[in-house]
Short mmCIF file of C-alpha atoms in Angstrom, two decimals:
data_model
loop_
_atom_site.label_atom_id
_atom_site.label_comp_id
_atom_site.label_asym_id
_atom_site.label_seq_id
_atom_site.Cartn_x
_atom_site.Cartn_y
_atom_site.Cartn_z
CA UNK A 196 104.30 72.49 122.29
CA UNK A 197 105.49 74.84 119.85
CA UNK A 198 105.25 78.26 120.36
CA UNK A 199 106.68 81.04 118.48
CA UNK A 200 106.52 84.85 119.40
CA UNK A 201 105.79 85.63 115.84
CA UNK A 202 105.21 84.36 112.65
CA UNK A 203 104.52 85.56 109.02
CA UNK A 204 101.70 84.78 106.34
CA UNK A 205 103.44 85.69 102.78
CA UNK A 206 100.25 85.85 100.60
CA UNK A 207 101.91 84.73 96.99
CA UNK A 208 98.79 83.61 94.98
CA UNK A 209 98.23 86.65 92.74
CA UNK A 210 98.21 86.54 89.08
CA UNK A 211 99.33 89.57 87.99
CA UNK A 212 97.58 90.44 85.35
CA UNK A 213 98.69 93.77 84.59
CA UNK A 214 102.36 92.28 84.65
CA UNK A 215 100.79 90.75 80.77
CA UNK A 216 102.47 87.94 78.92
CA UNK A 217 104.97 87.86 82.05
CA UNK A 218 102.47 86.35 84.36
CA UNK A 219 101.12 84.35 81.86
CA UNK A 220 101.94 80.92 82.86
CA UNK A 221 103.93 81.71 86.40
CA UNK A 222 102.30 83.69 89.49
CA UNK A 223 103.99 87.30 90.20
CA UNK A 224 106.08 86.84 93.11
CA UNK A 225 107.64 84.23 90.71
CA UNK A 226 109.03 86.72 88.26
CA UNK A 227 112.81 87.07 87.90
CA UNK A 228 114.14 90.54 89.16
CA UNK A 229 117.33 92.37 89.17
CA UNK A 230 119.05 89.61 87.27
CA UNK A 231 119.49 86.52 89.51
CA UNK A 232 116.58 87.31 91.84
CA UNK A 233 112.66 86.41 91.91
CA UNK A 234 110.39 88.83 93.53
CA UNK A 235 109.45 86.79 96.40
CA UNK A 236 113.31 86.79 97.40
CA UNK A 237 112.32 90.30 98.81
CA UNK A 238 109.86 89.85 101.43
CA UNK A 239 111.31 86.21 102.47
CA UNK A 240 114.83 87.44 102.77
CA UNK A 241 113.33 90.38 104.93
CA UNK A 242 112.16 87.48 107.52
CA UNK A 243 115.14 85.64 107.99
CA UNK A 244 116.88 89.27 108.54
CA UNK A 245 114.38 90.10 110.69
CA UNK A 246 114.72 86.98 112.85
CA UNK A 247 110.92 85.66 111.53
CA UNK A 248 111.67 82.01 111.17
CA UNK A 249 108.65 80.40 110.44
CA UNK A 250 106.71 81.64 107.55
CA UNK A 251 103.67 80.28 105.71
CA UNK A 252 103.72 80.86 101.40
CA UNK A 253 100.10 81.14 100.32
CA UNK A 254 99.84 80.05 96.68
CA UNK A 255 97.49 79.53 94.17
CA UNK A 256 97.69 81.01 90.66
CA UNK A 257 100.42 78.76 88.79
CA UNK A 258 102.20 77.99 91.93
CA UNK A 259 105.00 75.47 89.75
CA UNK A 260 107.78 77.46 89.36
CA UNK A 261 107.10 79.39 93.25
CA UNK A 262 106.97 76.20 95.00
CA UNK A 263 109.75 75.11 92.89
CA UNK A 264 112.17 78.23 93.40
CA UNK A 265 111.05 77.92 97.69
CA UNK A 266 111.64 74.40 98.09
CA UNK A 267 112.18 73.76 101.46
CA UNK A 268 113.54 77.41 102.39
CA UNK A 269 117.17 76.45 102.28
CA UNK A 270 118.27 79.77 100.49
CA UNK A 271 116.67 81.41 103.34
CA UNK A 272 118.14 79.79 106.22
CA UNK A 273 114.32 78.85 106.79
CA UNK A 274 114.77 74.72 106.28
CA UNK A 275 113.86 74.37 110.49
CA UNK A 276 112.19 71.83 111.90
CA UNK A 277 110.28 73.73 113.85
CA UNK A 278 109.02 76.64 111.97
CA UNK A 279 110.80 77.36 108.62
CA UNK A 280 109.01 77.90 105.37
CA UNK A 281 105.82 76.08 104.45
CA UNK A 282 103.65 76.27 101.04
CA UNK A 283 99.95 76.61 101.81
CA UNK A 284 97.65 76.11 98.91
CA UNK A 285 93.90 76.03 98.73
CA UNK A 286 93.00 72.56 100.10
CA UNK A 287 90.03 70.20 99.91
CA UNK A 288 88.19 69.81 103.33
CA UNK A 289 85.45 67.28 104.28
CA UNK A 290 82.90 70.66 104.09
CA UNK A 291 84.17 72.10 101.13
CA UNK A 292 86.62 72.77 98.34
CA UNK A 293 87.45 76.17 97.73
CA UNK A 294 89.79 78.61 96.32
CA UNK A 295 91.48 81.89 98.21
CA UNK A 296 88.80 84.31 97.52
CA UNK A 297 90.59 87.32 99.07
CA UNK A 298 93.40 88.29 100.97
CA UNK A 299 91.65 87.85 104.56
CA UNK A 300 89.79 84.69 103.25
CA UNK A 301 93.50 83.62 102.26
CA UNK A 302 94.55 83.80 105.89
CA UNK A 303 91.17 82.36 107.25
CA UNK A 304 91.51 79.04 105.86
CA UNK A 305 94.63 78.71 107.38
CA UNK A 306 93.90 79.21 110.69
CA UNK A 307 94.98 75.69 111.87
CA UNK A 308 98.25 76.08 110.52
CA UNK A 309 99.02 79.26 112.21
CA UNK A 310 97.11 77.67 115.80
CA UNK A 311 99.80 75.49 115.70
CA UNK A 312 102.67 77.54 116.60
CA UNK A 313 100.40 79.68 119.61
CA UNK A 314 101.74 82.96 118.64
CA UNK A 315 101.21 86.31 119.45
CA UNK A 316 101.10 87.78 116.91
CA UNK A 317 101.25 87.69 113.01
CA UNK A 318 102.96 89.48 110.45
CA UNK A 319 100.63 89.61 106.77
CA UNK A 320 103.02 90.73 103.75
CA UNK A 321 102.54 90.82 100.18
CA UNK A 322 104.71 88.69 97.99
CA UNK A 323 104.85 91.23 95.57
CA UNK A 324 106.90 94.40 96.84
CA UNK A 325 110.56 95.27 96.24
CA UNK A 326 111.32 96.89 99.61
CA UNK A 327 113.86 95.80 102.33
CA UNK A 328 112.22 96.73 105.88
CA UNK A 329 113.49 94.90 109.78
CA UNK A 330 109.87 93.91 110.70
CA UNK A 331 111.02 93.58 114.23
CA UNK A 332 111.09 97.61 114.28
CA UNK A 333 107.71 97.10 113.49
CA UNK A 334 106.61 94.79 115.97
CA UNK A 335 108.62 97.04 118.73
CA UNK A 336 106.09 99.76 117.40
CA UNK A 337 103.22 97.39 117.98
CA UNK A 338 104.11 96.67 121.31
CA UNK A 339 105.06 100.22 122.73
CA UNK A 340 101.58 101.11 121.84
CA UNK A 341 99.62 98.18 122.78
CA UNK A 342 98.19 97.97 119.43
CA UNK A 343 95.54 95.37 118.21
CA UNK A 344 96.68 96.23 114.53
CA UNK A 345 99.26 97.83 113.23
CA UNK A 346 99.45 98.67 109.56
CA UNK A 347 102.75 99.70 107.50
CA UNK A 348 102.21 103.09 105.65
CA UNK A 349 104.45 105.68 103.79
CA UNK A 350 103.60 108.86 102.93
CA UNK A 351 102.70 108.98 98.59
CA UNK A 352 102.74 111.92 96.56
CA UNK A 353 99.07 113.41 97.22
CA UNK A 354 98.06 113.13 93.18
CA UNK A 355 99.20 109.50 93.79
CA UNK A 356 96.90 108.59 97.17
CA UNK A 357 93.36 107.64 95.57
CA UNK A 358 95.72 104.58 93.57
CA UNK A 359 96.26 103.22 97.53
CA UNK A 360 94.37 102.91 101.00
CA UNK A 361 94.70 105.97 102.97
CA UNK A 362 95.18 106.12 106.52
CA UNK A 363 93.96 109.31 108.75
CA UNK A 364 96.31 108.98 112.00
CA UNK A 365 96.79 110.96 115.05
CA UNK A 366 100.23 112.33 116.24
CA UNK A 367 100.85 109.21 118.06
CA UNK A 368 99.85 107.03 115.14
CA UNK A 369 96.72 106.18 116.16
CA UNK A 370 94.76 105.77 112.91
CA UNK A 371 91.12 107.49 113.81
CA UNK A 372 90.16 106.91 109.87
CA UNK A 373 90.96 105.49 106.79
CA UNK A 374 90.02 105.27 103.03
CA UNK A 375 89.82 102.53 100.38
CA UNK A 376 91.06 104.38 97.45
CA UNK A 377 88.99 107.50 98.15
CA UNK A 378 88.48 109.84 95.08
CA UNK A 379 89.06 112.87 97.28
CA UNK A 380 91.87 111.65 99.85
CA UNK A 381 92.12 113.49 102.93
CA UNK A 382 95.47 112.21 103.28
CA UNK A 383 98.86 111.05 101.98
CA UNK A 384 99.57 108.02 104.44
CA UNK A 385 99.29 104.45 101.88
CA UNK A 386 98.69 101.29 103.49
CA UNK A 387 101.98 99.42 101.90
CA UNK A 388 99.62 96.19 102.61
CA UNK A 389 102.04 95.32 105.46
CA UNK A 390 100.24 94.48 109.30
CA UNK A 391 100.82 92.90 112.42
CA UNK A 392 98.08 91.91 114.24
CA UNK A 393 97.52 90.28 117.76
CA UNK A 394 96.70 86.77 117.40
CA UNK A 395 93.73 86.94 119.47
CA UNK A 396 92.16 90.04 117.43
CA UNK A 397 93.06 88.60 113.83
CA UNK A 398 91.17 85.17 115.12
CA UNK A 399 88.11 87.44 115.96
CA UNK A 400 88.10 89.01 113.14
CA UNK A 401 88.36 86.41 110.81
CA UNK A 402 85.91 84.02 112.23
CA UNK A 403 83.69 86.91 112.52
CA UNK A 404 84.10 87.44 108.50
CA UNK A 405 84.57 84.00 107.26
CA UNK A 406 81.05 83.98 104.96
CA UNK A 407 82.03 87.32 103.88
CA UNK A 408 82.38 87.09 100.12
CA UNK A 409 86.24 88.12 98.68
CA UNK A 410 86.93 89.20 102.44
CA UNK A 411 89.53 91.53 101.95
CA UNK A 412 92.24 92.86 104.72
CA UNK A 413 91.56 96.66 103.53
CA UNK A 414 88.17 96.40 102.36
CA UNK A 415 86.52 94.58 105.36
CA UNK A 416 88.82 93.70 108.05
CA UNK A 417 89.91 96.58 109.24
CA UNK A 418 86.76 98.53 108.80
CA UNK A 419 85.28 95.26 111.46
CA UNK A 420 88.47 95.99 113.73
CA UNK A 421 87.67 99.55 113.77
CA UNK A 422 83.85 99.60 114.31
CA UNK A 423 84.96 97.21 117.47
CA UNK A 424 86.61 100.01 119.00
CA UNK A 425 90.37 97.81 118.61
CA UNK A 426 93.50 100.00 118.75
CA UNK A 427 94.78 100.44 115.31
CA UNK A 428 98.02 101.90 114.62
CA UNK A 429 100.03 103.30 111.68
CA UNK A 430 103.71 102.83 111.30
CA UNK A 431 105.68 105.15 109.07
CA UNK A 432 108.27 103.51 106.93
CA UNK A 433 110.48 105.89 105.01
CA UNK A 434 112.84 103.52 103.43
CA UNK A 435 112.48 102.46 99.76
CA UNK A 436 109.13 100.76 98.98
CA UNK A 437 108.06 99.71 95.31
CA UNK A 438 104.82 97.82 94.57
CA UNK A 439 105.85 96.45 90.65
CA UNK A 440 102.59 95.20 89.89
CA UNK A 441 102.33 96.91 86.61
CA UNK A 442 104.99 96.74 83.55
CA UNK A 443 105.84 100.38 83.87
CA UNK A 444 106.84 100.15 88.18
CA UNK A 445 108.77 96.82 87.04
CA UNK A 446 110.72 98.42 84.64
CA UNK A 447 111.32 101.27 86.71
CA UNK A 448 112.50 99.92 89.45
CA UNK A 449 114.43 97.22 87.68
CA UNK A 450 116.44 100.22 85.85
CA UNK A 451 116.85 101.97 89.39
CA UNK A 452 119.20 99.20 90.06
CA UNK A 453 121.60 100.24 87.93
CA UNK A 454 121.99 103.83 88.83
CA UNK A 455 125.41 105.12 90.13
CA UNK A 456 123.95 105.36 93.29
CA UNK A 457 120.74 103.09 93.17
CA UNK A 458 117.77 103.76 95.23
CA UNK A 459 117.36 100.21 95.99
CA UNK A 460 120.99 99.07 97.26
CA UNK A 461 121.39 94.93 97.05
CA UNK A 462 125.11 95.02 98.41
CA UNK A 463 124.67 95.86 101.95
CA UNK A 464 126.27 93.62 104.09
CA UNK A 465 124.30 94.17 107.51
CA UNK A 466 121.15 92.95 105.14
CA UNK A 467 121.61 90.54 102.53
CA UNK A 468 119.26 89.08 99.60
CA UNK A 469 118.84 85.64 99.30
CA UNK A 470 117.86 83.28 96.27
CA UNK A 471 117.61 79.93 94.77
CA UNK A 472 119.88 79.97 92.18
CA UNK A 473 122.55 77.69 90.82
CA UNK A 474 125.94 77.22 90.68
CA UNK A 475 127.16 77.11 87.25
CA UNK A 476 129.70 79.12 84.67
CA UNK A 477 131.42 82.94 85.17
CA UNK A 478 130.13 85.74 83.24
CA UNK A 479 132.13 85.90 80.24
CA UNK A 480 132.52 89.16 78.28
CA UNK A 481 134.11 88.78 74.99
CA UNK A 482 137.17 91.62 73.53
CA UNK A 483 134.39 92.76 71.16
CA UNK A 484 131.76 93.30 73.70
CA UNK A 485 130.56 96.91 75.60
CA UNK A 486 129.26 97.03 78.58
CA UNK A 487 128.33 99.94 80.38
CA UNK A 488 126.09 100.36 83.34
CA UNK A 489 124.31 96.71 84.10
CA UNK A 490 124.14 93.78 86.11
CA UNK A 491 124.92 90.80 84.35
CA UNK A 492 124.45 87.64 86.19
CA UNK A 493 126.43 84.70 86.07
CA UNK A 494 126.42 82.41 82.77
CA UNK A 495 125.86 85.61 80.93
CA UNK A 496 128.35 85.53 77.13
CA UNK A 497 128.05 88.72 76.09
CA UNK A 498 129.67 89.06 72.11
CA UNK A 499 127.99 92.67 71.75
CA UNK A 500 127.52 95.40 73.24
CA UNK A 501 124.96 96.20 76.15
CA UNK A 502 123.95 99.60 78.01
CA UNK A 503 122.25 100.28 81.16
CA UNK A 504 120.07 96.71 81.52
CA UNK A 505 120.03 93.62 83.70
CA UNK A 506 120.79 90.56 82.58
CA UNK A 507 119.58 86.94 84.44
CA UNK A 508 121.83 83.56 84.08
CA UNK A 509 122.76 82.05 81.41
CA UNK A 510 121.68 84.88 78.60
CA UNK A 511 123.86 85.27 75.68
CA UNK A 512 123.83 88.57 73.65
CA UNK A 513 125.25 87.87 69.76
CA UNK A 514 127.95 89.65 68.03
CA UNK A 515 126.92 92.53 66.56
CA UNK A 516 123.99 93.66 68.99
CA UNK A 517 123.18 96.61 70.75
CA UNK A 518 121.22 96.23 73.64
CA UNK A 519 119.93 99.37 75.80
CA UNK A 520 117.51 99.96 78.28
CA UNK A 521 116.08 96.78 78.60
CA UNK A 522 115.72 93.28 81.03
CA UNK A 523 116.83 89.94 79.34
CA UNK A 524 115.74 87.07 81.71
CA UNK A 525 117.75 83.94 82.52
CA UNK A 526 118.19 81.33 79.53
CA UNK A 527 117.08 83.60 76.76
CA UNK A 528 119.50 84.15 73.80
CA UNK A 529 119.76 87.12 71.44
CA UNK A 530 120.94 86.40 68.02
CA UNK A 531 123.52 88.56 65.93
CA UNK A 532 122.85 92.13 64.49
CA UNK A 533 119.85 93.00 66.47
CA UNK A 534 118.70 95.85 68.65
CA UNK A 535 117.07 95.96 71.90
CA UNK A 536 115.83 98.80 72.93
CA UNK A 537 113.69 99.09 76.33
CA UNK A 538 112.80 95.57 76.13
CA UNK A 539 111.64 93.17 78.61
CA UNK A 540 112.09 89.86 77.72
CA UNK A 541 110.91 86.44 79.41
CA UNK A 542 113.14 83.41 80.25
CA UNK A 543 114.13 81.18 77.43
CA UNK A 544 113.66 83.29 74.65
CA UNK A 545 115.23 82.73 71.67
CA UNK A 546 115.63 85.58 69.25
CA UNK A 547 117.06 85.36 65.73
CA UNK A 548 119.54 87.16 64.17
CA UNK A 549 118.86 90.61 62.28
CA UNK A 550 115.80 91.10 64.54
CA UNK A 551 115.43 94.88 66.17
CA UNK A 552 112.91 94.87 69.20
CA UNK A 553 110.98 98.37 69.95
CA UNK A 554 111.21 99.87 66.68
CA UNK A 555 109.03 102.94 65.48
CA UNK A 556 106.99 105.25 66.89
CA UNK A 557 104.95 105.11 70.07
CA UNK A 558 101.39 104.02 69.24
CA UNK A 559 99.04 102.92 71.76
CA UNK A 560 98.73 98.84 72.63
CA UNK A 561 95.92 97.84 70.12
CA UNK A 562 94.30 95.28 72.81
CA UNK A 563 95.41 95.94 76.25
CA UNK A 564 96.78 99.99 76.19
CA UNK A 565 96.25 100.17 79.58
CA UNK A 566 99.04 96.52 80.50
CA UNK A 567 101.43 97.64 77.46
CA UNK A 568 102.67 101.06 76.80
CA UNK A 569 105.46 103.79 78.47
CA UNK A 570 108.14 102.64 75.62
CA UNK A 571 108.40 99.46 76.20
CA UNK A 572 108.27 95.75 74.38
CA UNK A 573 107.43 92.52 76.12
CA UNK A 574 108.08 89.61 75.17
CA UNK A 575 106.71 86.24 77.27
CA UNK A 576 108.69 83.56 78.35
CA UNK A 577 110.21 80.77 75.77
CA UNK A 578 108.87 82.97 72.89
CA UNK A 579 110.48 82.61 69.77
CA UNK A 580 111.17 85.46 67.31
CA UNK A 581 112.73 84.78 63.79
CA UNK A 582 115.64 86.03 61.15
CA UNK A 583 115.02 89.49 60.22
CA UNK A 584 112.15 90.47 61.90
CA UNK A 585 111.34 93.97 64.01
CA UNK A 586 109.11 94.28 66.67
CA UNK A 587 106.80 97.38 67.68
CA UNK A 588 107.17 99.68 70.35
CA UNK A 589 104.70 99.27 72.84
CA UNK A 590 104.19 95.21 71.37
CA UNK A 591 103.84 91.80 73.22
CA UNK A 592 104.55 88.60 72.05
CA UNK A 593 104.50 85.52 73.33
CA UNK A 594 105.10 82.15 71.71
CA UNK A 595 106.18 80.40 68.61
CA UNK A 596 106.03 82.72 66.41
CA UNK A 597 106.83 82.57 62.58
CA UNK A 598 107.88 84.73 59.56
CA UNK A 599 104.34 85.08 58.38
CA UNK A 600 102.83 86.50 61.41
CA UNK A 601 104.73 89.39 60.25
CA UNK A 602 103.62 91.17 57.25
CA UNK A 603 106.59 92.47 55.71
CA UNK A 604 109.13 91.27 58.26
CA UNK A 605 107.32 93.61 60.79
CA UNK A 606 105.07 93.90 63.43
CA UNK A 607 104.01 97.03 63.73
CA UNK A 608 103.89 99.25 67.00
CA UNK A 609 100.98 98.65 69.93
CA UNK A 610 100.78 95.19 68.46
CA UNK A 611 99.26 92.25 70.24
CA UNK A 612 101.13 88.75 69.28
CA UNK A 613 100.30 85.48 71.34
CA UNK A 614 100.56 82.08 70.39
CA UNK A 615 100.10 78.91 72.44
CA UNK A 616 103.81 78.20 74.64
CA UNK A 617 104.67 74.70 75.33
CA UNK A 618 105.17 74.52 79.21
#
């Protein structure tokens, strides 16, 4: 029989959909990050540092390129044979077919894969969150206080708590209350959408919920624990935490990367990052290039001149361009003469030469102001911009596009552009 002391459910299904013409055609946890990485490197790399070996990948929302980048966990040291990494989609059963429906629904209909390792307890994470965090610390938490449930939080800037669910805990940690994105919080404590929960009270509570619709972890599961009198705890976390679910957090914390002293430190080597990446060419940098405050990953021929950005494998910056501010993913290629300024730009993109991206003035997104705005210009993976051409401030574009979808070689700020990508 196998039995393991703890194991982890890494819910990866999300779309993303405030993430725009990025998520488009590949789930969130899927998008590239700090150059070489994808987001979901965070949380699984956190496991295998925090001696979690056996982890279950809930997918669902264009899974290819997730399942693709996991594989079989050998990045992470998490190829076992007992335990390691395994994807969990939604699943046809003799009963019924059915998709994930929420977070705790997620879990539910997975209960026979996490029965089968008899554990004690289970760790829930988001596959979403840059953060790097020994989960063990938590678990020693959970233990010393004989919790039932024990939820990650970090204290927010006050103005900031109705955006999260709040926590009301006790000196000890006990939480006595808590708050789904309350208009008027009565504390600063955010659920980071971390727990650890007792096997025997997660199996409770699910099976007590399971014809809940969209059953939700912080919306009806832990209201159910609390109403049946289970000991729920809150444990602080003070290290760096960064949910980039929107464009602006992305950016952000891509660009805290490359401060002189960054926030968010990937060169530690008491706790490393892992990834699936290959093994190809060096960096090359040519005598006319600049570089000045990045991370370039390898394959990267850089021919102009680049300022405080992150660049994935395999991009290639022409002769003649100026590139600031801004995240190039792997396999895209920037033509000659162009400017870049606080772009972020999809895998395989091709861009012409003569083409300047986040030109003019700020004007608000004409269709989705509330995905694209803060400065920036997106631009979806294997779009193609031609010869000449400038692109809006506060734009996206995504696809094929042509000379004529831009009236007078332009496409004016807070535009919307999306045509049809082949996959």
């Amino acid at each position: 029989m196998i039995k393991k002391e703890m194991i982890a459910m890494l819910l990866a299904g999300g779309q993303g959909s405030r993430l725009g013409v990025l998520t488009a055609k590949v789930a969130k946890p899927a998008v590239a990050f700090g150059g070489k990485y994808r987001i979901i490197d965070f949380p699984l790399s956190n496991c295998i540092n925090s001696d979690i070996d056996t982890v279950g990948v809930l997918t669902q929302y264009q899974p290819l390129k997730l399942n693709t980048h996991i594989g079989i966990g050998i990045p992470w040291d998490l190829d076992k044979n007992e335990g390691g990494v395994t994807i969990l989609p939604p699943y046809e059963s003799n009963a019924s077919s059915e998709w994930y429906s929420g977070t705790a629904n997620a879990i539910y209909q997975n209960m026979d894969y996490m029965e089968g390792f008899h554990p004690e307890y289970v760790l829930i994470l988001s596959g979403d969150h840059i953060y790097k965090m020994d989960y063990q610390m938590m678990l020693d938490f959970h233990k010393a206080n004989k919790a039932e449930v024990t939820v990650s939080c970090m204290q927010v800037p006050m103005e900031e708590a109705s955006r999260f669910g709040i926590m009301i805990a006790d000196e000890q940690g006990k939480i006595t209350d808590f708050e789904e994105k309350p208009e008027h919080p009565r504390s600063n404590l955010a659920s980071m959408g971390i727990y650890i929960f007792s096997w025997s009270t997660l199996k409770e509570a699910l099976t007590a919920l399971k014809d809940q619709p969209g059953c939700d972890f912080g919306k009806h599961v832990l209201p159910w624990c609390k109403d049946k009198g289970k000991r729920l705890y809150a444990y602080q976390f003070t290290g760096y935490w960064k949910d980039v679910g929107t464009l602006q957090s992305y950016w952000e914390a891509n660009m805290e990367m490359v401060d002189i002293i960054p926030q968010f430190n990937l060169y530690e080597e008491f706790w490393r990052f892992y990834t699936n990446a290959d093994i190809i060419r060096p960096q090359y940098i040519a005598d006319s290039a600049e570089v000045s405050g990045c991370i370039i990953s390898d394959g990267a021929e850089i021919y102009g001149s680049v300022y405080n950005s992150i660049l994935g494998a395999n991009v290639r910056i022409g002769k003649g361009t100026v590139v600031r501010n801004s995240i190039i993913m792997q396999d895209t290629v920037i033509g000659e003469n162009c400017t870049v300024d606080k772009g972020i730009i999809g895998e395989e993109v091709t861009v012409g030469n003569g083409v300047r991206i986040g030109a003019g003035e700020e004007k608000p997104n004409i269709r989705f102001p509330n995905i694209y705005g803060w400065g920036l210009t997106v631009l979806g993976d294997k779009s193609r911009i031609p010869d000449g051409v400038s692109v809006g401030v506060n734009s996206a574009v995504s696809g094929e596009t042509v000379p004529e979808d831009y009236p007078d070689c332009a496409l004016s700020p807070g535009s919307f552009l999306v045509k049809e990508v082949e996959s």
